[in-house]
């Protein structure tokens, strides 16, 4: 852990150059190097790329539509385009990464895939990819999340995966990641850790970004073909940051495009119950990587809260931390209540029920768009659909239908 001390002592001088890294026990270094080598080789492997393309088109259902939301546009006075990742097989962007990494693991000769999951979306996507590619699948999930997302637990089992309940800590996503890393360390030979967001030790965040960047690449092309402009604003919700960086990746060098990351303010940014690590966190180490996170002054990792399980994580990917410090990205946050109301608003206005995670981006749109001058072209990533959230929505009907 020599590297760790060195980097931490540098942190006040120049944080942005040290985000990411590999803050893990040395026993994991050979495995990370093996993953890095595989990642380097698949990028220029035409057979791999052709297989991936085939799966993305004919199994996942890509390209996803870019939909001009005319009712929202009329109401808000801007041109709103929605990138419909909710229309992917399994209902969210997670499958882009799961299929890509599972295919990569297969090329590496791995036979066993492990994953962590919060809401169960990444677990379902991974179990799906493993069924497709004939790989053994073990998913770690906090017991609290298993209770909240019983349907997804059942889906994973139906897809042939083993779901292992985690009873440590807050029994949620953070603890599931910790357990998955522990499993990986004791099964390095045959096992591949298929991480679900742009978090974890290098090169994992970069791999996830690579497989998710198809979102923005497609959207950019679709917008060009349609109205031949770049968006003025690209906006996405942020848990670990994979759908956001997937949308942003191809626009980073287009300086005219404003990038907006919407985090979960939970019960309010002035409470201890939120997941706004970019907006309210400080740089530190979580799950092998140095990035913004929620922590106490002594470095204890905070407990995140969000009504949407997919945003309920106390850290965020290093790529977004770098963009934030560079002033390239603006982070903001909306509360549970605002997300619930926006979920109803989006559903009744455009006829699509978004995931509660995505509803955070819609809440930003609904609140902020009316205050923007002129007529903007706004590109919003619909990271997933809301079917998985029906129970939560029903339990919160009073807020949802309150004064939306
Ligand atoms: C998991 C999930 C998220 C949050 O994860 P990111 O890595 O930040 O994208 C957002 N939306 C949906 C629908 C999800 O399933």
Tab-separated table of C-alpha atoms and ligand atoms in Angstrom:
chain	number	residue	atom	x	y	z
A	1	UNK	CA	0.000	0.000	0.000
A	2	UNK	CA	2.966	2.304	-0.582
A	3	UNK	CA	1.232	4.074	-3.441
A	4	UNK	CA	-1.611	5.005	-1.156
A	5	UNK	CA	0.499	7.007	1.286
A	6	UNK	CA	2.258	8.799	-1.485
A	7	UNK	CA	-0.971	9.855	-3.166
A	8	UNK	CA	-2.728	10.890	0.000
A	9	UNK	CA	0.144	13.160	0.974
A	10	UNK	CA	-0.234	14.851	-2.390
A	11	UNK	CA	-3.924	15.370	-2.141
A	12	UNK	CA	-4.052	19.023	-1.205
A	13	UNK	CA	-1.538	20.024	-3.856
A	14	UNK	CA	-3.158	18.583	-6.951
A	15	UNK	CA	-6.138	16.296	-6.543
A	16	UNK	CA	-7.202	16.095	-10.156
A	17	UNK	CA	-4.086	14.254	-11.261
A	18	UNK	CA	-4.511	11.540	-8.692
A	19	UNK	CA	-8.177	10.539	-9.086
A	20	UNK	CA	-8.627	6.859	-9.750
A	21	UNK	CA	-5.644	4.621	-9.017
A	22	UNK	CA	-5.372	1.145	-7.530
A	23	UNK	CA	-5.675	1.366	-3.751
A	24	UNK	CA	-5.931	-2.363	-3.266
A	25	UNK	CA	-3.821	-5.074	-1.602
A	26	UNK	CA	-0.849	-6.143	-3.712
A	27	UNK	CA	-2.348	-9.612	-4.255
A	28	UNK	CA	-4.804	-8.001	-6.665
A	29	UNK	CA	-2.189	-6.300	-8.874
A	30	UNK	CA	-1.574	-9.288	-11.207
A	31	UNK	CA	-5.339	-9.695	-11.721
A	32	UNK	CA	-5.744	-5.987	-12.495
A	33	UNK	CA	-2.848	-6.186	-14.949
A	34	UNK	CA	-4.498	-9.161	-16.629
A	35	UNK	CA	-7.740	-7.185	-16.974
A	36	UNK	CA	-5.815	-4.196	-18.347
A	37	UNK	CA	-4.100	-6.364	-20.968
A	38	UNK	CA	-7.417	-7.886	-22.050
A	39	UNK	CA	-8.990	-4.432	-22.257
A	40	UNK	CA	-6.098	-3.114	-24.369
A	41	UNK	CA	-6.426	-6.018	-26.774
A	42	UNK	CA	-10.223	-6.022	-27.293
A	43	UNK	CA	-10.208	-2.365	-28.332
A	44	UNK	CA	-8.474	-3.244	-31.600
A	45	UNK	CA	-9.745	-6.828	-31.929
A	46	UNK	CA	-12.070	-6.812	-34.947
A	47	UNK	CA	-13.565	-10.226	-34.094
A	48	UNK	CA	-14.459	-9.024	-30.572
A	49	UNK	CA	-15.885	-5.780	-31.918
A	50	UNK	CA	-18.024	-7.606	-34.484
A	51	UNK	CA	-19.404	-9.978	-31.817
A	52	UNK	CA	-20.134	-7.082	-29.483
A	53	UNK	CA	-21.851	-5.151	-32.261
A	54	UNK	CA	-24.027	-8.149	-33.089
A	55	UNK	CA	-25.087	-8.563	-29.437
A	56	UNK	CA	-25.749	-4.855	-28.956
A	57	UNK	CA	-27.904	-4.684	-32.088
A	58	UNK	CA	-29.806	-7.933	-31.957
A	59	UNK	CA	-29.869	-8.851	-28.282
A	60	UNK	CA	-29.817	-5.506	-26.461
A	61	UNK	CA	-31.822	-3.694	-29.145
A	62	UNK	CA	-29.455	-0.857	-30.068
A	63	UNK	CA	-29.375	1.771	-31.322
A	64	UNK	CA	-31.860	3.169	-28.814
A	65	UNK	CA	-34.098	5.936	-30.160
A	66	UNK	CA	-33.420	9.627	-29.717
A	67	UNK	CA	-36.883	10.944	-29.025
A	68	UNK	CA	-37.965	14.562	-29.447
A	69	UNK	CA	-40.151	15.175	-26.408
A	70	UNK	CA	-42.615	17.559	-27.949
A	71	UNK	CA	-44.950	17.958	-24.982
A	72	UNK	CA	-42.097	18.769	-22.592
A	73	UNK	CA	-40.537	21.053	-25.181
A	74	UNK	CA	-43.784	22.978	-25.545
A	75	UNK	CA	-44.220	23.266	-21.790
A	76	UNK	CA	-40.627	24.310	-21.055
A	77	UNK	CA	-39.876	26.456	-24.120
A	78	UNK	CA	-36.750	24.508	-25.130
A	79	UNK	CA	-36.084	21.605	-27.470
A	80	UNK	CA	-35.854	18.484	-25.323
A	81	UNK	CA	-34.367	15.304	-26.762
A	82	UNK	CA	-34.480	12.070	-24.782
A	83	UNK	CA	-31.945	9.291	-25.276
A	84	UNK	CA	-34.026	6.200	-24.632
A	85	UNK	CA	-31.755	3.807	-22.732
A	86	UNK	CA	-34.925	2.655	-20.961
A	87	UNK	CA	-35.809	0.814	-24.166
A	88	UNK	CA	-32.788	-1.475	-23.931
A	89	UNK	CA	-33.379	-5.134	-23.100
A	90	UNK	CA	-33.643	-5.390	-19.271
A	91	UNK	CA	-34.765	-1.772	-19.112
A	92	UNK	CA	-31.683	0.323	-18.449
A	93	UNK	CA	-28.235	1.323	-19.695
A	94	UNK	CA	-26.538	-1.296	-17.456
A	95	UNK	CA	-26.786	-4.025	-20.102
A	96	UNK	CA	-24.372	-2.156	-22.445
A	97	UNK	CA	-21.594	-2.673	-19.941
A	98	UNK	CA	-22.664	-6.131	-18.749
A	99	UNK	CA	-22.649	-7.597	-22.253
A	100	UNK	CA	-19.340	-5.922	-23.132
A	101	UNK	CA	-17.520	-7.047	-20.006
A	102	UNK	CA	-18.974	-10.572	-20.031
A	103	UNK	CA	-17.777	-10.993	-23.597
A	104	UNK	CA	-14.362	-9.707	-22.556
A	105	UNK	CA	-14.245	-12.134	-19.600
A	106	UNK	CA	-15.077	-14.974	-21.939
A	107	UNK	CA	-12.172	-13.982	-24.221
A	108	UNK	CA	-9.935	-14.050	-21.143
A	109	UNK	CA	-10.947	-17.658	-20.524
A	110	UNK	CA	-12.828	-16.860	-17.293
A	111	UNK	CA	-15.715	-19.150	-16.407
A	112	UNK	CA	-17.138	-17.452	-13.343
A	113	UNK	CA	-18.528	-13.902	-13.137
A	114	UNK	CA	-19.160	-12.044	-9.905
A	115	UNK	CA	-20.975	-8.741	-9.553
A	116	UNK	CA	-22.429	-6.414	-6.949
A	117	UNK	CA	-25.867	-4.904	-7.230
A	118	UNK	CA	-27.902	-2.260	-5.432
A	119	UNK	CA	-31.366	-1.983	-6.932
A	120	UNK	CA	-30.733	-5.241	-8.730
A	121	UNK	CA	-30.521	-3.654	-12.184
A	122	UNK	CA	-26.827	-4.395	-12.646
A	123	UNK	CA	-27.349	-7.866	-11.153
A	124	UNK	CA	-30.135	-8.590	-13.634
A	125	UNK	CA	-28.080	-7.218	-16.539
A	126	UNK	CA	-25.085	-9.340	-15.501
A	127	UNK	CA	-27.182	-12.465	-14.968
A	128	UNK	CA	-28.687	-11.877	-18.416
A	129	UNK	CA	-25.289	-11.521	-20.095
A	130	UNK	CA	-24.014	-14.622	-18.282
A	131	UNK	CA	-27.007	-16.713	-19.339
A	132	UNK	CA	-26.438	-15.556	-22.903
A	133	UNK	CA	-22.721	-16.340	-22.862
A	134	UNK	CA	-22.929	-19.449	-20.731
A	135	UNK	CA	-20.961	-18.188	-17.725
A	136	UNK	CA	-21.493	-18.966	-14.044
A	137	UNK	CA	-22.865	-15.897	-12.243
A	138	UNK	CA	-22.734	-14.925	-8.561
A	139	UNK	CA	-24.285	-11.624	-7.494
A	140	UNK	CA	-23.629	-9.939	-4.125
A	141	UNK	CA	-26.505	-7.891	-2.796
A	142	UNK	CA	-27.130	-6.184	0.535
A	143	UNK	CA	-29.905	-7.853	2.521
A	144	UNK	CA	-31.711	-4.540	2.865
A	145	UNK	CA	-31.684	-4.171	-0.924
A	146	UNK	CA	-32.829	-7.788	-1.365
A	147	UNK	CA	-35.854	-6.949	0.711
A	148	UNK	CA	-36.550	-3.702	-1.194
A	149	UNK	CA	-36.023	-5.286	-4.606
A	150	UNK	CA	-37.405	-8.811	-4.176
A	151	UNK	CA	-38.592	-8.990	-7.784
A	152	UNK	CA	-35.104	-8.400	-9.156
A	153	UNK	CA	-33.710	-11.080	-6.823
A	154	UNK	CA	-36.214	-13.482	-8.330
A	155	UNK	CA	-35.319	-12.371	-11.866
A	156	UNK	CA	-31.641	-13.084	-11.250
A	157	UNK	CA	-32.463	-16.566	-9.953
A	158	UNK	CA	-34.659	-17.188	-12.975
A	159	UNK	CA	-31.705	-16.279	-15.164
A	160	UNK	CA	-29.616	-18.926	-13.448
A	161	UNK	CA	-27.568	-16.690	-11.141
A	162	UNK	CA	-26.784	-17.240	-7.455
A	163	UNK	CA	-27.642	-14.247	-5.283
A	164	UNK	CA	-25.589	-13.944	-2.095
A	165	UNK	CA	-27.054	-11.725	0.630
A	166	UNK	CA	-24.650	-9.362	2.418
A	167	UNK	CA	-25.427	-8.664	6.056
A	168	UNK	CA	-22.502	-6.338	6.833
A	169	UNK	CA	-22.621	-2.573	7.379
A	170	UNK	CA	-25.687	-0.830	6.040
A	171	UNK	CA	-26.523	-4.029	4.086
A	172	UNK	CA	-26.675	-2.040	0.842
A	173	UNK	CA	-24.604	-1.437	-2.287
A	174	UNK	CA	-21.341	-0.305	-0.662
A	175	UNK	CA	-21.227	-3.499	1.397
A	176	UNK	CA	-22.045	-5.626	-1.651
A	177	UNK	CA	-19.043	-4.137	-3.516
A	178	UNK	CA	-16.809	-4.879	-0.540
A	179	UNK	CA	-17.950	-8.523	-0.485
A	180	UNK	CA	-17.518	-8.900	-4.251
A	181	UNK	CA	-13.923	-7.632	-4.012
A	182	UNK	CA	-13.322	-10.115	-1.171
A	183	UNK	CA	-14.642	-12.995	-3.310
A	184	UNK	CA	-12.497	-11.878	-6.234
A	185	UNK	CA	-9.349	-11.895	-4.115
A	186	UNK	CA	-9.862	-15.518	-3.167
A	187	UNK	CA	-10.907	-16.764	-6.646
A	188	UNK	CA	-8.603	-14.876	-8.994
A	189	UNK	CA	-7.902	-17.800	-11.318
A	190	UNK	CA	-11.305	-18.421	-12.879
A	191	UNK	CA	-13.252	-15.355	-11.761
A	192	UNK	CA	-13.916	-12.002	-13.406
A	193	UNK	CA	-15.340	-9.105	-11.388
A	194	UNK	CA	-17.951	-7.422	-13.569
A	195	UNK	CA	-18.356	-4.057	-11.878
A	196	UNK	CA	-21.500	-2.070	-12.624
A	197	UNK	CA	-20.423	1.559	-12.596
A	198	UNK	CA	-17.327	3.688	-13.219
A	199	UNK	CA	-15.930	2.841	-9.803
A	200	UNK	CA	-13.372	0.430	-8.323
A	201	UNK	CA	-9.618	0.192	-8.978
A	202	UNK	CA	-8.156	1.015	-12.404
A	203	UNK	CA	-8.766	-0.075	-15.116
A	204	UNK	CA	-12.364	-0.892	-14.128
A	205	UNK	CA	-13.791	2.656	-14.298
A	206	UNK	CA	-12.256	3.145	-17.727
A	207	UNK	CA	-13.653	-0.161	-19.016
A	208	UNK	CA	-17.174	0.721	-17.914
A	209	UNK	CA	-16.828	4.174	-19.511
A	210	UNK	CA	-15.663	2.529	-22.728
A	211	UNK	CA	-18.714	0.247	-22.946
A	212	UNK	CA	-21.167	2.988	-21.926
A	213	UNK	CA	-19.797	5.647	-24.266
A	214	UNK	CA	-22.013	4.210	-26.982
A	215	UNK	CA	-24.855	6.246	-25.411
A	216	UNK	CA	-23.403	9.654	-26.246
A	217	UNK	CA	-21.804	8.497	-29.490
A	218	UNK	CA	-25.167	7.387	-30.832
A	219	UNK	CA	-27.001	10.429	-29.484
A	220	UNK	CA	-24.490	12.819	-31.061
A	221	UNK	CA	-24.882	11.147	-34.448
A	222	UNK	CA	-28.682	10.979	-34.153
A	223	UNK	CA	-28.925	14.664	-33.246
A	224	UNK	CA	-26.601	15.567	-36.096
A	225	UNK	CA	-28.697	13.645	-38.606
A	226	UNK	CA	-31.858	15.172	-37.283
A	227	UNK	CA	-31.104	18.853	-36.685
A	228	UNK	CA	-27.393	19.045	-37.427
A	229	UNK	CA	-26.370	20.699	-34.154
A	230	UNK	CA	-24.669	19.808	-30.905
A	231	UNK	CA	-26.860	19.996	-27.810
A	232	UNK	CA	-26.426	23.098	-25.640
A	233	UNK	CA	-26.828	20.948	-22.545
A	234	UNK	CA	-26.371	17.232	-21.835
A	235	UNK	CA	-27.888	16.067	-18.552
A	236	UNK	CA	-27.897	12.751	-16.685
A	237	UNK	CA	-28.472	11.423	-13.190
A	238	UNK	CA	-25.460	10.218	-11.192
A	239	UNK	CA	-25.055	7.262	-8.872
A	240	UNK	CA	-21.569	5.908	-9.559
A	241	UNK	CA	-21.638	7.870	-12.796
A	242	UNK	CA	-21.764	5.317	-15.620
A	243	UNK	CA	-24.804	6.551	-17.537
A	244	UNK	CA	-23.618	10.145	-17.118
A	245	UNK	CA	-20.092	9.516	-18.407
A	246	UNK	CA	-21.604	7.308	-21.120
A	247	UNK	CA	-23.629	10.287	-22.311
A	248	UNK	CA	-20.870	12.873	-21.772
A	249	UNK	CA	-17.871	10.963	-23.171
A	250	UNK	CA	-18.213	12.081	-26.783
A	251	UNK	CA	-19.064	15.684	-25.856
A	252	UNK	CA	-16.165	16.376	-23.479
A	253	UNK	CA	-14.095	18.080	-26.168
A	254	UNK	CA	-17.096	20.012	-27.485
A	255	UNK	CA	-16.692	22.914	-25.092
A	256	UNK	CA	-19.993	24.522	-26.084
A	257	UNK	CA	-21.907	21.582	-24.598
A	258	UNK	CA	-22.710	22.143	-20.943
A	259	UNK	CA	-22.546	18.914	-18.920
A	260	UNK	CA	-24.940	18.608	-15.977
A	261	UNK	CA	-24.682	15.805	-13.412
A	262	UNK	CA	-27.747	15.415	-11.203
A	263	UNK	CA	-27.174	13.645	-7.895
A	264	UNK	CA	-29.601	12.521	-5.212
A	265	UNK	CA	-30.167	15.136	-2.523
A	266	UNK	CA	-32.285	12.556	-0.664
A	267	UNK	CA	-33.954	14.256	2.296
A	268	UNK	CA	-31.979	17.456	1.653
A	269	UNK	CA	-28.341	18.508	1.200
A	270	UNK	CA	-28.318	20.030	4.686
A	271	UNK	CA	-29.199	16.644	6.236
A	272	UNK	CA	-26.962	13.567	6.478
A	273	UNK	CA	-29.344	11.635	4.263
A	274	UNK	CA	-28.303	12.171	0.675
A	275	UNK	CA	-25.958	10.687	-1.947
A	276	UNK	CA	-24.505	13.889	-3.399
A	277	UNK	CA	-20.833	12.902	-3.395
A	278	UNK	CA	-19.753	15.310	-6.158
A	279	UNK	CA	-21.764	18.214	-4.784
A	280	UNK	CA	-21.123	17.735	-1.069
A	281	UNK	CA	-18.332	15.164	-0.763
A	282	UNK	CA	-14.556	15.446	-0.467
A	283	UNK	CA	-11.831	13.407	-2.180
A	284	UNK	CA	-10.933	10.142	-0.479
A	285	UNK	CA	-10.564	6.433	-1.061
A	286	UNK	CA	-13.411	3.968	-1.527
A	287	UNK	CA	-13.297	0.557	-3.188
A	288	UNK	CA	-9.751	0.892	-4.458
A	289	UNK	CA	-10.070	4.284	-6.069
A	290	UNK	CA	-9.481	7.936	-5.104
A	291	UNK	CA	-12.440	10.177	-5.877
A	292	UNK	CA	-15.125	12.382	-4.354
A	293	UNK	CA	-17.025	10.621	-1.600
A	294	UNK	CA	-19.158	11.189	1.445
A	295	UNK	CA	-16.970	10.820	4.521
A	296	UNK	CA	-16.513	12.124	8.013
A	297	UNK	CA	-13.576	14.371	8.923
A	298	UNK	CA	-11.649	11.315	10.044
A	299	UNK	CA	-12.255	9.498	6.755
A	300	UNK	CA	-15.084	7.166	7.771
A	301	UNK	CA	-17.151	6.505	4.648
A	302	UNK	CA	-20.609	7.993	5.055
A	303	UNK	CA	-23.906	6.189	4.663
A	304	UNK	CA	-25.643	7.342	1.522
A	305	UNK	CA	-29.373	7.793	1.183
A	306	UNK	CA	-31.636	8.088	-1.823
A	307	UNK	CA	-35.155	6.947	-2.545
A	308	UNK	CA	-33.715	5.369	-5.687
A	309	UNK	CA	-31.498	2.413	-4.860
A	310	UNK	CA	-29.384	2.990	-7.997
A	311	UNK	CA	-28.183	6.377	-6.708
A	312	UNK	CA	-27.682	5.188	-3.137
A	313	UNK	CA	-23.853	5.036	-3.180
A	314	UNK	CA	-21.464	7.254	-1.171
A	315	UNK	CA	-18.869	7.625	-3.950
A	316	UNK	CA	-18.632	8.630	-7.588
A	317	UNK	CA	-16.353	7.680	-10.476
A	318	UNK	CA	-12.953	9.380	-10.872
A	319	UNK	CA	-13.810	10.571	-14.411
A	320	UNK	CA	-16.580	12.788	-13.072
A	321	UNK	CA	-14.354	14.109	-10.265
A	322	UNK	CA	-11.769	15.171	-12.840
A	323	UNK	CA	-14.405	16.905	-14.988
A	324	UNK	CA	-15.822	18.658	-11.958
A	325	UNK	CA	-12.460	19.981	-10.741
A	326	UNK	CA	-11.633	21.103	-14.284
A	327	UNK	CA	-14.822	23.146	-14.309
A	328	UNK	CA	-16.054	21.123	-17.288
A	329	UNK	CA	-19.044	19.660	-15.449
A	330	UNK	CA	-21.647	21.160	-13.160
A	331	UNK	CA	-22.990	18.980	-10.392
A	332	UNK	CA	-26.299	19.616	-8.747
A	333	UNK	CA	-28.752	17.582	-6.694
A	334	UNK	CA	-32.503	17.114	-6.317
A	335	UNK	CA	-34.452	15.681	-3.389
A	336	UNK	CA	-36.418	12.438	-3.111
A	337	UNK	CA	-39.666	14.404	-3.178
A	338	UNK	CA	-38.685	16.365	-6.287
A	339	UNK	CA	-37.715	13.125	-8.049
A	340	UNK	CA	-41.043	11.499	-7.135
A	341	UNK	CA	-42.978	14.468	-8.495
A	342	UNK	CA	-40.858	14.554	-11.644
A	343	UNK	CA	-41.505	10.848	-12.176
A	344	UNK	CA	-45.231	11.594	-12.304
A	345	UNK	CA	-44.666	14.692	-14.463
A	346	UNK	CA	-42.552	12.810	-17.034
A	347	UNK	CA	-45.001	9.903	-17.127
A	348	UNK	CA	-48.123	11.959	-17.716
A	349	UNK	CA	-46.418	14.466	-20.021
A	350	UNK	CA	-44.578	12.154	-22.405
A	351	UNK	CA	-46.070	8.701	-21.825
A	352	UNK	CA	-42.918	7.125	-20.445
A	353	UNK	CA	-42.475	6.045	-16.840
A	354	UNK	CA	-38.829	6.679	-15.960
A	355	UNK	CA	-36.796	4.901	-13.309
A	356	UNK	CA	-36.613	6.898	-10.068
A	357	UNK	CA	-32.909	7.430	-10.795
A	358	UNK	CA	-33.743	9.029	-14.144
A	359	UNK	CA	-36.527	11.029	-12.500
A	360	UNK	CA	-33.756	13.036	-10.792
A	361	UNK	CA	-32.610	14.295	-14.196
A	362	UNK	CA	-36.211	15.085	-15.118
A	363	UNK	CA	-36.615	16.997	-11.841
A	364	UNK	CA	-33.606	19.147	-12.760
A	365	UNK	CA	-35.129	19.743	-16.197
A	366	UNK	CA	-38.515	20.701	-14.832
A	367	UNK	CA	-37.040	23.068	-12.240
A	368	UNK	CA	-34.222	24.611	-14.238
A	369	UNK	CA	-35.294	24.751	-17.875
A	370	UNK	CA	-37.838	27.546	-17.311
A	371	UNK	CA	-35.041	29.739	-15.919
A	372	UNK	CA	-32.688	29.301	-18.896
A	373	UNK	CA	-32.492	32.174	-21.387
A	374	UNK	CA	-33.237	31.687	-25.093
A	375	UNK	CA	-34.153	28.374	-26.629
A	376	UNK	CA	-31.777	25.553	-25.765
A	377	UNK	CA	-31.330	22.109	-27.215
A	378	UNK	CA	-31.272	19.850	-24.171
A	379	UNK	CA	-30.234	16.193	-24.364
A	380	UNK	CA	-31.390	14.120	-21.378
A	381	UNK	CA	-30.397	10.516	-20.825
A	382	UNK	CA	-33.323	8.304	-19.831
A	383	UNK	CA	-31.114	5.808	-18.014
A	384	UNK	CA	-33.896	3.330	-17.278
A	385	UNK	CA	-37.593	2.566	-17.045
A	386	UNK	CA	-39.666	2.694	-13.884
A	387	UNK	CA	-41.212	-0.768	-13.708
A	388	UNK	CA	-38.868	-1.786	-10.901
A	389	UNK	CA	-39.984	1.210	-8.823
A	390	UNK	CA	-43.755	0.622	-8.741
A	391	UNK	CA	-43.714	-0.488	-5.091
A	392	UNK	CA	-41.818	2.636	-4.003
A	393	UNK	CA	-44.041	4.870	-6.123
A	394	UNK	CA	-47.197	3.355	-4.636
A	395	UNK	CA	-45.869	3.811	-1.106
A	396	UNK	CA	-45.254	7.484	-1.887
A	397	UNK	CA	-48.444	8.267	-3.781
A	398	UNK	CA	-49.275	11.190	-1.491
A	399	UNK	CA	-46.055	12.996	-2.482
A	400	UNK	CA	-46.223	11.878	-6.101
A	401	UNK	CA	-49.717	13.174	-6.753
A	402	UNK	CA	-49.436	15.966	-4.164
A	403	UNK	CA	-48.918	19.202	-6.066
A	404	UNK	CA	-46.982	18.040	-9.079
B	1	LIG	C1	-27.837	1.931	-11.771
B	1	LIG	C2	-28.674	2.986	-12.362
B	1	LIG	C3	-28.304	4.350	-12.307
B	1	LIG	C4	-27.111	4.841	-11.555
B	1	LIG	O1	-25.884	4.331	-11.938
B	1	LIG	P1	-24.828	5.163	-12.769
B	1	LIG	O2	-23.626	4.307	-12.787
B	1	LIG	O3	-24.610	6.465	-12.087
B	1	LIG	O4	-25.418	5.356	-14.116
B	1	LIG	C5	-29.092	5.267	-12.961
B	1	LIG	N1	-30.208	4.900	-13.597
B	1	LIG	C6	-30.619	3.615	-13.656
B	1	LIG	C7	-31.892	3.289	-14.365
B	1	LIG	C8	-29.867	2.617	-13.041
B	1	LIG	O5	-30.292	1.337	-13.101
